[in-house]
PDB file of C-alpha atoms in Angstrom:
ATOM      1  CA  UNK A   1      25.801  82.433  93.075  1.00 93.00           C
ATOM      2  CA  UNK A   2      23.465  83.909  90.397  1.00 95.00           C
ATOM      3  CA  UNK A   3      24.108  87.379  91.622  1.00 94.00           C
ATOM      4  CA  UNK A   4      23.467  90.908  90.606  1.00 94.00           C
ATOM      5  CA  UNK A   5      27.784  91.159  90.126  1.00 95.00           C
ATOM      6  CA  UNK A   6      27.528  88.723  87.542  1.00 96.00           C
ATOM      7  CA  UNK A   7      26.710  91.304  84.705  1.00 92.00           C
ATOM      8  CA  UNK A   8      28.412  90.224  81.604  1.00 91.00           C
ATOM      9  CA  UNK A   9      26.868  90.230  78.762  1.00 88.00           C
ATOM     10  CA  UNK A  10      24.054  91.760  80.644  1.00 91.00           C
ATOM     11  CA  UNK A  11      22.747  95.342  77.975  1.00 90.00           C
ATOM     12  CA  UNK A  12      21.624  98.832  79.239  1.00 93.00           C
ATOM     13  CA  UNK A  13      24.125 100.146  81.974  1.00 91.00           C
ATOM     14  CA  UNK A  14      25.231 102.545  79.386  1.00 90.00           C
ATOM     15  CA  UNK A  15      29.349 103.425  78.997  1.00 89.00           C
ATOM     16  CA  UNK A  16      31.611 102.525  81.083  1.00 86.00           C
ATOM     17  CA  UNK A  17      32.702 106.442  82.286  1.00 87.00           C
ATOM     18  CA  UNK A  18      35.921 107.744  83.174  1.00 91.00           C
ATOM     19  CA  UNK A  19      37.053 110.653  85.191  1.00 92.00           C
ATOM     20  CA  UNK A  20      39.572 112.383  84.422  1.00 95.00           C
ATOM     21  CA  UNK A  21      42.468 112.911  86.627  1.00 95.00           C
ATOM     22  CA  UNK A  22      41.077 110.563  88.983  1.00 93.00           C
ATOM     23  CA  UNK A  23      42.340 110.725  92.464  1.00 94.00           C
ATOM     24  CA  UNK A  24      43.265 107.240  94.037  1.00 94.00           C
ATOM     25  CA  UNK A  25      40.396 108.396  96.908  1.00 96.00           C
ATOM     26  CA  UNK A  26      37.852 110.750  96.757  1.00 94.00           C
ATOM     27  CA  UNK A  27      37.787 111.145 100.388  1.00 96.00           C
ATOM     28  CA  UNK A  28      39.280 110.190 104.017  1.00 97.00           C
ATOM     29  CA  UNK A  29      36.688 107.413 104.030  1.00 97.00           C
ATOM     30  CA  UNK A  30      37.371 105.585 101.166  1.00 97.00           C
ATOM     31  CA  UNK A  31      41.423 105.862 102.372  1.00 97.00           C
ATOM     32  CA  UNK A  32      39.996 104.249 105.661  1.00 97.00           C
ATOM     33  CA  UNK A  33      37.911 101.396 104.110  1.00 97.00           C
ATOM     34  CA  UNK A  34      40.899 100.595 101.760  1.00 95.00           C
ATOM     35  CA  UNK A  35      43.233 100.057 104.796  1.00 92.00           C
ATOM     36  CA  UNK A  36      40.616  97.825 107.254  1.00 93.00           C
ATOM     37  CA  UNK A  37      40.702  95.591 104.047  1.00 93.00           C
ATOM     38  CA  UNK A  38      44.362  95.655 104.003  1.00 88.00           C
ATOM     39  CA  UNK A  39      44.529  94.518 107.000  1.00 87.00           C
ATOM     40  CA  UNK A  40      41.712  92.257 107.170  1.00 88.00           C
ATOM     41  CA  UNK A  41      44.089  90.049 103.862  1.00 86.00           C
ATOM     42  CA  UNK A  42      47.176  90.740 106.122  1.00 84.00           C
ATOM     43  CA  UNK A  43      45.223  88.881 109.487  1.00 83.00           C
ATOM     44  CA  UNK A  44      44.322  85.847 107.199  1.00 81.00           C
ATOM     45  CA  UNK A  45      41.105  87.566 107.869  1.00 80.00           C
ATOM     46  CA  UNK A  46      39.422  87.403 103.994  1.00 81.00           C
ATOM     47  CA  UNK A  47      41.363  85.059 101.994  1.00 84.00           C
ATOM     48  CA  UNK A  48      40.500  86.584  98.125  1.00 90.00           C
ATOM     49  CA  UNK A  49      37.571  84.271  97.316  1.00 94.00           C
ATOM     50  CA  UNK A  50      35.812  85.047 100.563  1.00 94.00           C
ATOM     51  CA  UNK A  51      35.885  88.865  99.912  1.00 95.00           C
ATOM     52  CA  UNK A  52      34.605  88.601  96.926  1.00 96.00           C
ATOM     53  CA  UNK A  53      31.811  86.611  97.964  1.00 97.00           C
ATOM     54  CA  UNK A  54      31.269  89.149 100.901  1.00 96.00           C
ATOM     55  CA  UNK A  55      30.809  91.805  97.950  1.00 97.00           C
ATOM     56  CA  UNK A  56      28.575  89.421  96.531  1.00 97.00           C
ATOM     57  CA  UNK A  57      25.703  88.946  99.041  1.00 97.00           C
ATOM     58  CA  UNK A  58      25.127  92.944  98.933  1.00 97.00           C
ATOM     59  CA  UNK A  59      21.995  94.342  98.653  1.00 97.00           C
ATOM     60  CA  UNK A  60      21.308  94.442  94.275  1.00 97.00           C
ATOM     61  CA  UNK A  61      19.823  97.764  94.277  1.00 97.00           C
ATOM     62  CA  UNK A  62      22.685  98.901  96.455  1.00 97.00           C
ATOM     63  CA  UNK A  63      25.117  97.006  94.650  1.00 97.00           C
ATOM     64  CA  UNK A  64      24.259  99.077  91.705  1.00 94.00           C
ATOM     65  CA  UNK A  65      23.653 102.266  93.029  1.00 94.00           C
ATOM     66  CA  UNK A  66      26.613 102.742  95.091  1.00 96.00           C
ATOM     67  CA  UNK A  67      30.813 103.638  94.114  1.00 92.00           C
ATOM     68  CA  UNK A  68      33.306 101.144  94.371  1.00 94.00           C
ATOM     69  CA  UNK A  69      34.293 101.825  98.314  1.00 97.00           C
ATOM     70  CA  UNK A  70      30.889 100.449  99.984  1.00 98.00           C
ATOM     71  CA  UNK A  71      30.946  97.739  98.764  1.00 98.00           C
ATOM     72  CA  UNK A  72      34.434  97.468 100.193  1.00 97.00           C
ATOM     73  CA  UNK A  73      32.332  98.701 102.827  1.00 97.00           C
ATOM     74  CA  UNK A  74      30.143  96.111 103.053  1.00 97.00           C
ATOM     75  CA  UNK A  75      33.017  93.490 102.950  1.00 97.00           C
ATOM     76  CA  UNK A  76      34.759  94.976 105.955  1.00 96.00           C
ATOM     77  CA  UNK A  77      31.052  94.419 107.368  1.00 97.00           C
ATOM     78  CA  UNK A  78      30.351  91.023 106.605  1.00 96.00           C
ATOM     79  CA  UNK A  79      33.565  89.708 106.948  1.00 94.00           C
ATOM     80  CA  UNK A  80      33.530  91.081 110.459  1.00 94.00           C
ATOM     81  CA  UNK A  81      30.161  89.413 111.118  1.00 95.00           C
ATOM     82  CA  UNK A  82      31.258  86.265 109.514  1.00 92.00           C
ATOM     83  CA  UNK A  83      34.787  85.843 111.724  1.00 89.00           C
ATOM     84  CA  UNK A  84      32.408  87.054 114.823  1.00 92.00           C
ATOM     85  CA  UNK A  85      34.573  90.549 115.511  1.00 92.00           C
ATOM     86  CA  UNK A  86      31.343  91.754 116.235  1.00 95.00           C
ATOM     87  CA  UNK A  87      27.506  91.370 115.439  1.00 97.00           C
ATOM     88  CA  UNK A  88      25.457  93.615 113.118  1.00 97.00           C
ATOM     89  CA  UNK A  89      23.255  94.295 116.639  1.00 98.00           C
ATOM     90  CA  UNK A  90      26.518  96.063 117.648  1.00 98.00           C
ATOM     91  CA  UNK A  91      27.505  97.670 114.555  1.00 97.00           C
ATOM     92  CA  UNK A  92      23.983  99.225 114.669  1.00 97.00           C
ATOM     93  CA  UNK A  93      24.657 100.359 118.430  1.00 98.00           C
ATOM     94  CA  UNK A  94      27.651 101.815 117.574  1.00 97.00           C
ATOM     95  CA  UNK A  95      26.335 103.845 114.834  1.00 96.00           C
ATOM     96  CA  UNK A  96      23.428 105.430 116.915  1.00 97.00           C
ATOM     97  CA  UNK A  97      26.022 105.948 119.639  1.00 97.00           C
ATOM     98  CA  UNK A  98      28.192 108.072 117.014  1.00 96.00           C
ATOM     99  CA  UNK A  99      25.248 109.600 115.499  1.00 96.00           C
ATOM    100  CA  UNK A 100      24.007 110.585 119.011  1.00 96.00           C
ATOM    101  CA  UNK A 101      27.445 112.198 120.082  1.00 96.00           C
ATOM    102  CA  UNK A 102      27.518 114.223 116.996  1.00 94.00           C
ATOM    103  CA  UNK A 103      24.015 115.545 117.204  1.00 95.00           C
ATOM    104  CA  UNK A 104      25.098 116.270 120.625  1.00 94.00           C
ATOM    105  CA  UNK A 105      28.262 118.335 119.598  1.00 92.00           C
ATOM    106  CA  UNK A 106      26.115 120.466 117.049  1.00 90.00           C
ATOM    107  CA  UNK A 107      23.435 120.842 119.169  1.00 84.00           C
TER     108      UNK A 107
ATOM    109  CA  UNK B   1      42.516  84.839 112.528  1.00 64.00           C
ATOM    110  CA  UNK B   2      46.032  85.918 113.097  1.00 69.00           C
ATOM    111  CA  UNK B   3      47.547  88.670 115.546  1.00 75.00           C
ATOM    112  CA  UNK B   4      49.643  90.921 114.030  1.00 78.00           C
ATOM    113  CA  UNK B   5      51.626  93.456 115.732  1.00 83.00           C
ATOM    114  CA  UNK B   6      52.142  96.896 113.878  1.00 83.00           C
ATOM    115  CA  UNK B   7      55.711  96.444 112.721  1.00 86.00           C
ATOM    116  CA  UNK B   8      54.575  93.113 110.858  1.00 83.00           C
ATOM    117  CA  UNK B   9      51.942  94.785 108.976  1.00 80.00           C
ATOM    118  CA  UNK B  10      53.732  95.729 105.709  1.00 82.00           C
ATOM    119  CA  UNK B  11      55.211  92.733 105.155  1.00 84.00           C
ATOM    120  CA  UNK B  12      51.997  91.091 105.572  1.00 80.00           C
ATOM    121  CA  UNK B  13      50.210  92.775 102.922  1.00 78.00           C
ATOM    122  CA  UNK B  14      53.229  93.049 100.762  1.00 82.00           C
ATOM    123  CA  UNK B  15      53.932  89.294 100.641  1.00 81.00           C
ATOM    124  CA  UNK B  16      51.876  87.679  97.574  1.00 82.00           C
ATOM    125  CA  UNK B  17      49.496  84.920  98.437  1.00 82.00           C
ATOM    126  CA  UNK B  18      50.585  81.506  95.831  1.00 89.00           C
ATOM    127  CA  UNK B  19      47.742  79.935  94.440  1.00 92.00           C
ATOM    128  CA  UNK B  20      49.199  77.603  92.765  1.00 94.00           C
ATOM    129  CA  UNK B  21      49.613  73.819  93.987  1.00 95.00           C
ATOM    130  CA  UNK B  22      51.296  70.443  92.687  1.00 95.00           C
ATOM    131  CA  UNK B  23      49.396  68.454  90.254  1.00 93.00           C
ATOM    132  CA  UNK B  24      48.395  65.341  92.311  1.00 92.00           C
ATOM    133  CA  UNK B  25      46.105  63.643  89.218  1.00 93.00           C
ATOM    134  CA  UNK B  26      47.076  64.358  85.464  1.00 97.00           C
ATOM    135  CA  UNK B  27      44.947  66.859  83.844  1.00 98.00           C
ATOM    136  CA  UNK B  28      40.919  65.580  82.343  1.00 98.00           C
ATOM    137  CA  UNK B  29      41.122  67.436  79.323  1.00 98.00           C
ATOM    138  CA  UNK B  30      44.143  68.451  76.665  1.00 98.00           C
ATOM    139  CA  UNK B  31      44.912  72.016  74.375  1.00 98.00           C
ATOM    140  CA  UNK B  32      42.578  71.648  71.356  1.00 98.00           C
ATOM    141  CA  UNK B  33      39.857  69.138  72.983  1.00 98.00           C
ATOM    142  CA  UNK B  34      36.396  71.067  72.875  1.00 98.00           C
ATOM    143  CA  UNK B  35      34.138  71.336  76.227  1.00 98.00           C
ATOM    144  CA  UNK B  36      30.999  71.956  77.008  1.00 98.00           C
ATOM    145  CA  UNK B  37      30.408  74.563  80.285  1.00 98.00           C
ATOM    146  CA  UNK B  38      28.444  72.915  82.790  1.00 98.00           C
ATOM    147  CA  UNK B  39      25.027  74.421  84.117  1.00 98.00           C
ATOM    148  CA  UNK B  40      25.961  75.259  87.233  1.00 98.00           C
ATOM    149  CA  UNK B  41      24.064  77.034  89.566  1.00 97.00           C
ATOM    150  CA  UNK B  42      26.041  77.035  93.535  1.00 96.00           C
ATOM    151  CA  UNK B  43      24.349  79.379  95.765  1.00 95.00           C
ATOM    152  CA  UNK B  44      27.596  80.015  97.130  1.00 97.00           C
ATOM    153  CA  UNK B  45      31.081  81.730  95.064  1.00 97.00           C
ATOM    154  CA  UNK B  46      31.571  80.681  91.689  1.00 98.00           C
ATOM    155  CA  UNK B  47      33.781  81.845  89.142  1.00 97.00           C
ATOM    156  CA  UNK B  48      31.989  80.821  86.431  1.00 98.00           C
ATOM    157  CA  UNK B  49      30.053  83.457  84.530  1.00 97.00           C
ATOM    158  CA  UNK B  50      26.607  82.544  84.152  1.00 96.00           C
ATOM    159  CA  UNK B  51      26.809  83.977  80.228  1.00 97.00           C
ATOM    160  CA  UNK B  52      28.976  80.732  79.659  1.00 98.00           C
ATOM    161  CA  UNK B  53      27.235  77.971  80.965  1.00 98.00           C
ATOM    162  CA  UNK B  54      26.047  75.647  78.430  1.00 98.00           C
ATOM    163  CA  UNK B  55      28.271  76.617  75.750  1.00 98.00           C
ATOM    164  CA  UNK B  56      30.904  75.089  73.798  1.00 98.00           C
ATOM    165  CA  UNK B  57      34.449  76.046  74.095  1.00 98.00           C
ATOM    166  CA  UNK B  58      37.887  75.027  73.191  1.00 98.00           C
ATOM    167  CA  UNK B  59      40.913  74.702  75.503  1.00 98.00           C
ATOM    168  CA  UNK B  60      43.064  77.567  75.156  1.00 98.00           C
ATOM    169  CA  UNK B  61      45.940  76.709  77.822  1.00 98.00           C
ATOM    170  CA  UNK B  62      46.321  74.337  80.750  1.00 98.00           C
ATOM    171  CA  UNK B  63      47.563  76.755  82.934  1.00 98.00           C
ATOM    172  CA  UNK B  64      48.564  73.826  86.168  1.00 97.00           C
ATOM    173  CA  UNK B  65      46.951  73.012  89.512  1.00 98.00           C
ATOM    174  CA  UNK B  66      45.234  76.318  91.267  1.00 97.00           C
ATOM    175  CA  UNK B  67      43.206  76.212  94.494  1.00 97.00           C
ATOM    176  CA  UNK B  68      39.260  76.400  93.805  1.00 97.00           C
ATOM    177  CA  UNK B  69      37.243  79.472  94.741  1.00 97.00           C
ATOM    178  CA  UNK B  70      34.367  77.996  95.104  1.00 97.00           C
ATOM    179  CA  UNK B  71      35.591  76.519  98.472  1.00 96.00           C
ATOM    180  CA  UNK B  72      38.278  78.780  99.658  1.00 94.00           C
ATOM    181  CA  UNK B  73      35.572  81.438  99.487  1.00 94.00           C
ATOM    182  CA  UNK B  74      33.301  79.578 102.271  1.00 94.00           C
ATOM    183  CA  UNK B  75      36.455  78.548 104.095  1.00 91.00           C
ATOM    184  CA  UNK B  76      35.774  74.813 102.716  1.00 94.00           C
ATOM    185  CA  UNK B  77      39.843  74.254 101.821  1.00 93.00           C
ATOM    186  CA  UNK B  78      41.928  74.803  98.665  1.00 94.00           C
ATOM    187  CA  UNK B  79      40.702  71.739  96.783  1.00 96.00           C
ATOM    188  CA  UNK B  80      43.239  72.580  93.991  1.00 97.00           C
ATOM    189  CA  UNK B  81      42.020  71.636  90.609  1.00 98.00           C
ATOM    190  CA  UNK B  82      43.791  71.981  86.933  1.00 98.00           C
ATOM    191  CA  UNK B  83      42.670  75.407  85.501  1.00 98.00           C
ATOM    192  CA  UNK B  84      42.208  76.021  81.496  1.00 98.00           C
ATOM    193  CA  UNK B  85      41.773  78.815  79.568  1.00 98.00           C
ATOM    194  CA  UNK B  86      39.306  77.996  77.188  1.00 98.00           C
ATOM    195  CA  UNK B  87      38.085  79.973  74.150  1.00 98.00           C
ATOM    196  CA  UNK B  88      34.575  80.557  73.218  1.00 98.00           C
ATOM    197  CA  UNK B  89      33.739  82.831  70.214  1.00 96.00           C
ATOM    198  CA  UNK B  90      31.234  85.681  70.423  1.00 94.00           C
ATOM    199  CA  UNK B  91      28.656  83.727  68.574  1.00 94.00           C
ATOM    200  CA  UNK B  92      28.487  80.665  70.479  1.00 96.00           C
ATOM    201  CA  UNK B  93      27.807  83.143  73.912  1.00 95.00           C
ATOM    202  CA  UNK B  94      25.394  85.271  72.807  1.00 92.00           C
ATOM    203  CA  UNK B  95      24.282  83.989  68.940  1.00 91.00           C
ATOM    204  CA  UNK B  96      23.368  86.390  66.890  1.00 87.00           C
ATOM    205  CA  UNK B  97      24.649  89.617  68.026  1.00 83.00           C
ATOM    206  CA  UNK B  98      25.935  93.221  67.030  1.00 83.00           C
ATOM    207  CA  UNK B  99      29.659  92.294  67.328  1.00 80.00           C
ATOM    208  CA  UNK B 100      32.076  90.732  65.022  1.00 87.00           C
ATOM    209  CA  UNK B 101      31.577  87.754  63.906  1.00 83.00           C
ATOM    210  CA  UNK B 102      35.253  86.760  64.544  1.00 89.00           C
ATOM    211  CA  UNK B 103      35.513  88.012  68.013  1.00 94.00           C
ATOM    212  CA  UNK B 104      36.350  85.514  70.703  1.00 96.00           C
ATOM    213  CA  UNK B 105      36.155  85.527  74.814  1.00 96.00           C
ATOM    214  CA  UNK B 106      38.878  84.064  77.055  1.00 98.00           C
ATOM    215  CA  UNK B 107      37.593  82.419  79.914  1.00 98.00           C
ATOM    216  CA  UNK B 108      39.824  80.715  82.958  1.00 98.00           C
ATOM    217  CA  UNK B 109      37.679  77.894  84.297  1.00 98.00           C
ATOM    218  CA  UNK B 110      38.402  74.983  86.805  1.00 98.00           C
ATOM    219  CA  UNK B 111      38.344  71.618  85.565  1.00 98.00           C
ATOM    220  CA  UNK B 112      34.922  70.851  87.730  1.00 98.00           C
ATOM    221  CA  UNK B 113      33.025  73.486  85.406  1.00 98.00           C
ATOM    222  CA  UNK B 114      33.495  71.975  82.460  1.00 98.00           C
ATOM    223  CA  UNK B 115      32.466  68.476  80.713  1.00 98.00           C
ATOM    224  CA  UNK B 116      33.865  66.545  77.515  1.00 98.00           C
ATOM    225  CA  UNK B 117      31.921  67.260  73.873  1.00 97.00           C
ATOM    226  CA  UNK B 118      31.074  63.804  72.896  1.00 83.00           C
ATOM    227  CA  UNK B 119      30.667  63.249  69.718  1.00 67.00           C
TER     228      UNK B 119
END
């Protein structure tokens, strides 16, 4: 697909930048979304081609505006949606559920 | 979808996937011959960058059979094709640009992306 991923060649994103002494994660979340993956390729779940491609249909503005672990992120969504673990109705439930118990505990 | 249980989930990750398959027709084009990049435009997974379509290459390397992304990523089956490396200079991508005029790009590209040069 003619996607926003497709950038070569493409002018203005500036330098690539580097960090230095990059940690492999920058937090318990991206260590968490690295392993679902992991385990989605062990399952047979995303064969290579079909992660990418689950990368791929991301939102473009989010695509560009967000570090390398969401869209990871977004793969371990889609993929789920697309091998029918669950529906983005329940994902959604389950987020307001978890948003609700934590407003609950600071409350 | 397989099951796994949790003392089979190391090997699983750790054990490569093989892409490669056995050549079942000889390959369309030979080291040397010059191709033209078709103008494809699937909605679905390609791995064709779009800077390269329409432009004139030459074949690098026949590098043997491989599966084809642009079905195994809609689970549509390997439908293993001969994949080339094929080398385009700077000039023929983007014409008349800030680089070097001797720089070249290495592309890998399934046989199904690419067409003879006629002459």
């Amino acid at each position: 697909m003619n996607g926003i991923h497709d950038v070569g060649g493409e002018h203005g994103f500036g330098a690539v930048t580097t960090e230095a002494n990059e940690p492999v994660f920058h937090g318990q979340w991206e260590r968490d979304v690295f392993s679902v993956i992991g385990i989605y390729f062990a399952a047979g779940l995303c064969p290579l081609d079909e992660f990418r491609h689950s990368i791929e249909v991301m939102d473009p503005a989010e695509y560009l505006s967000t570090p390398y672990y969401v869209h990871w992120l977004r793969a371990a969504e889609n993929l789920a949606f697309w091998n029918g673990l669950f529906t983005p109705e329940e994902l959604q439930a389950r987020i307001e559920e978890i948003e609700a118990h934590e407003k609950r505990e600071s409350a | 979808m397989r099951l796994l249980q949790a003392n089979e989930v190391y090997d699983a990750i750790r054990t490569p996937t093989n892409f490669t398959r056995e050549e079942t027709e000889p390959p369309r084009f030979t080291v040397g011959q010059e191709v033209v990049v078709r103008n494809l435009n699937p909605r679905g997974h390609t791995r064709l960058p779009r800077y390269a379509k329409g432009r004139v290459g030459v074949i690098e390397r026949h590098h043997g059979c491989f599966v084809f992304p642009d079905t195994m990523a809609h689970g549509k089956g390997p439908h293993p094709q001969h994949l080339y490396n094929v080398r385009f200079t700077l000039t023929e991508l983007f014409g008349d640009h800030d680089g070097n005029a001797a720089d070249t790009v290495y592309i890998d590209m399934w046989e199904s992306y690419l067409d003879p040069v006629t002459s």
